[in-house]
Amino acid sequence: MPVQMPHPSLDEVALSAVFAALSDDHRRGVVVTLAADPDRELPCTALSVPGSKSTRSYHWKVLREAGLIVQRNTGTGMTLRLRAEEFNARFPGLLPNLLHLEGITPTNPTPEAPTPAGPTEPNPRP
């Protein structure tokens, strides 16, 4: 019987958990790789994360618990998919800015965050 991984509701995810997950270079690299084509699901073995199997599993767990990825059991392995659309709804602009900072242009970009309503000019000083 396949083991189903727990995935938090993004309403439960704190921004501090996201930043903690992205603070590691390897985990950030996984997110950037997945975000470059957010509709694609990759086998865990296709992602270059150094270390033992338990170390890689730990990285997947941190990313999953931060709400960034969906990890799915395929019977003989695991696949990862970025929760791009949901994540952008919860934290608008974070993923596009991360990709921009990493110099990546997504092949299938996620929708832009809505522009806040209101004045576009800063309030003048008195």
Coordinates of C-alpha atoms in Angstrom, one line a residue:
M1 CA 0.0 0.0 0.0
P2 CA 1.5 3.4 -1.0
V3 CA 2.4 5.8 1.8
Q4 CA 0.6 9.1 1.4
M5 CA 2.6 12.1 2.5
P6 CA 0.9 14.8 4.6
H7 CA 0.6 18.2 2.9
P8 CA -0.4 21.2 4.9
S9 CA -3.2 23.6 3.8
L10 CA -1.4 26.7 2.6
D11 CA -3.6 28.7 5.1
E12 CA -1.6 26.9 7.8
V13 CA 1.8 27.7 6.4
A14 CA 3.7 30.6 7.9
L15 CA 6.0 32.8 5.8
S16 CA 8.8 32.1 8.3
A17 CA 8.6 28.4 7.4
V18 CA 8.8 29.2 3.7
F19 CA 11.9 31.4 4.3
A20 CA 13.5 28.7 6.5
A21 CA 12.9 26.1 3.7
L22 CA 14.3 28.4 1.1
S23 CA 17.3 29.4 3.2
D24 CA 19.1 26.1 2.2
D25 CA 20.8 26.3 -1.2
H26 CA 19.8 22.8 -2.2
R27 CA 16.2 23.2 -1.3
R28 CA 16.1 26.6 -3.1
G29 CA 17.6 24.9 -6.1
V30 CA 14.8 22.3 -6.1
V31 CA 12.2 25.0 -5.9
V32 CA 13.8 27.0 -8.7
T33 CA 14.1 23.8 -10.9
L34 CA 10.4 23.0 -10.3
A35 CA 9.3 26.6 -10.7
A36 CA 11.0 26.9 -14.1
D37 CA 8.2 24.7 -15.4
P38 CA 5.5 24.6 -12.7
D39 CA 3.2 22.2 -14.4
R40 CA 5.8 19.5 -14.6
E41 CA 6.2 16.7 -12.0
L42 CA 9.7 15.3 -11.5
P43 CA 10.9 12.1 -9.9
C44 CA 12.9 12.8 -6.8
T45 CA 15.9 11.1 -8.4
A46 CA 16.0 13.6 -11.2
L47 CA 16.8 16.5 -8.8
S48 CA 20.5 16.9 -8.0
V49 CA 20.6 17.1 -4.2
P50 CA 23.8 15.8 -2.7
G51 CA 23.8 13.5 0.3
S52 CA 22.3 10.3 1.4
K53 CA 18.8 9.1 0.7
S54 CA 17.8 10.2 4.2
T55 CA 19.3 13.6 3.6
R56 CA 17.3 14.1 0.4
S57 CA 14.1 12.8 2.1
Y58 CA 14.7 15.4 4.8
H59 CA 14.9 18.2 2.2
W60 CA 11.6 16.9 0.6
K61 CA 9.9 16.9 4.0
V62 CA 11.0 20.5 4.8
L63 CA 9.8 21.7 1.4
R64 CA 6.5 19.7 1.7
E65 CA 5.8 21.0 5.2
A66 CA 6.5 24.6 4.1
G67 CA 3.8 24.1 1.5
L68 CA 6.1 24.5 -1.5
I69 CA 5.8 21.0 -3.0
V70 CA 3.5 18.0 -3.4
Q71 CA 5.3 14.8 -2.9
R72 CA 3.5 11.8 -4.5
N73 CA 4.3 8.1 -4.1
T74 CA 4.4 6.4 -7.5
G75 CA 4.9 2.8 -6.3
T76 CA 8.6 2.5 -7.0
G77 CA 9.6 6.1 -6.2
M78 CA 8.4 9.5 -5.4
T79 CA 7.7 12.5 -7.6
L80 CA 7.7 16.2 -6.7
R81 CA 5.6 19.0 -8.1
L82 CA 5.6 22.7 -7.1
R83 CA 2.4 24.1 -5.7
A84 CA 2.9 27.2 -7.8
E85 CA -0.7 28.3 -8.4
E86 CA -1.8 27.7 -4.8
F87 CA 1.5 29.2 -3.4
N88 CA 1.1 32.4 -5.5
A89 CA -2.4 32.8 -4.2
R90 CA -1.1 32.6 -0.6
F91 CA 2.2 34.5 -1.1
P92 CA 1.7 36.7 -4.2
G93 CA 4.9 37.5 -6.1
L94 CA 7.3 35.3 -4.0
L95 CA 8.0 32.6 -6.6
P96 CA 8.3 35.0 -9.6
N97 CA 10.7 37.1 -7.5
L98 CA 12.7 34.1 -6.5
L99 CA 13.1 33.0 -10.1
H100 CA 14.0 36.5 -11.1
L101 CA 16.7 36.7 -8.4
E102 CA 18.1 33.3 -9.6
G103 CA 18.1 34.5 -13.2
I104 CA 15.5 32.0 -14.4
T105 CA 12.6 32.6 -16.9
P106 CA 9.8 30.1 -16.4
T107 CA 8.8 28.2 -19.5
N108 CA 5.2 28.2 -18.3
P109 CA 4.9 31.2 -16.0
T110 CA 2.3 31.3 -13.2
P111 CA -0.2 34.1 -13.2
E112 CA 1.1 37.4 -11.9
A113 CA 0.0 38.5 -8.5
P114 CA -2.9 40.9 -8.6
T115 CA -2.0 44.6 -8.3
P116 CA -3.2 46.1 -5.1
A117 CA -6.0 48.7 -5.6
G118 CA -5.3 52.2 -4.6
P119 CA -3.0 55.1 -5.4
T120 CA 0.2 54.3 -7.3
E121 CA 2.0 57.4 -6.1
P122 CA 3.4 57.5 -2.6
N123 CA 1.7 59.9 -0.2
P124 CA 3.4 63.4 -0.5
R125 CA 5.2 64.7 2.6
P126 CA 3.4 67.5 4.4

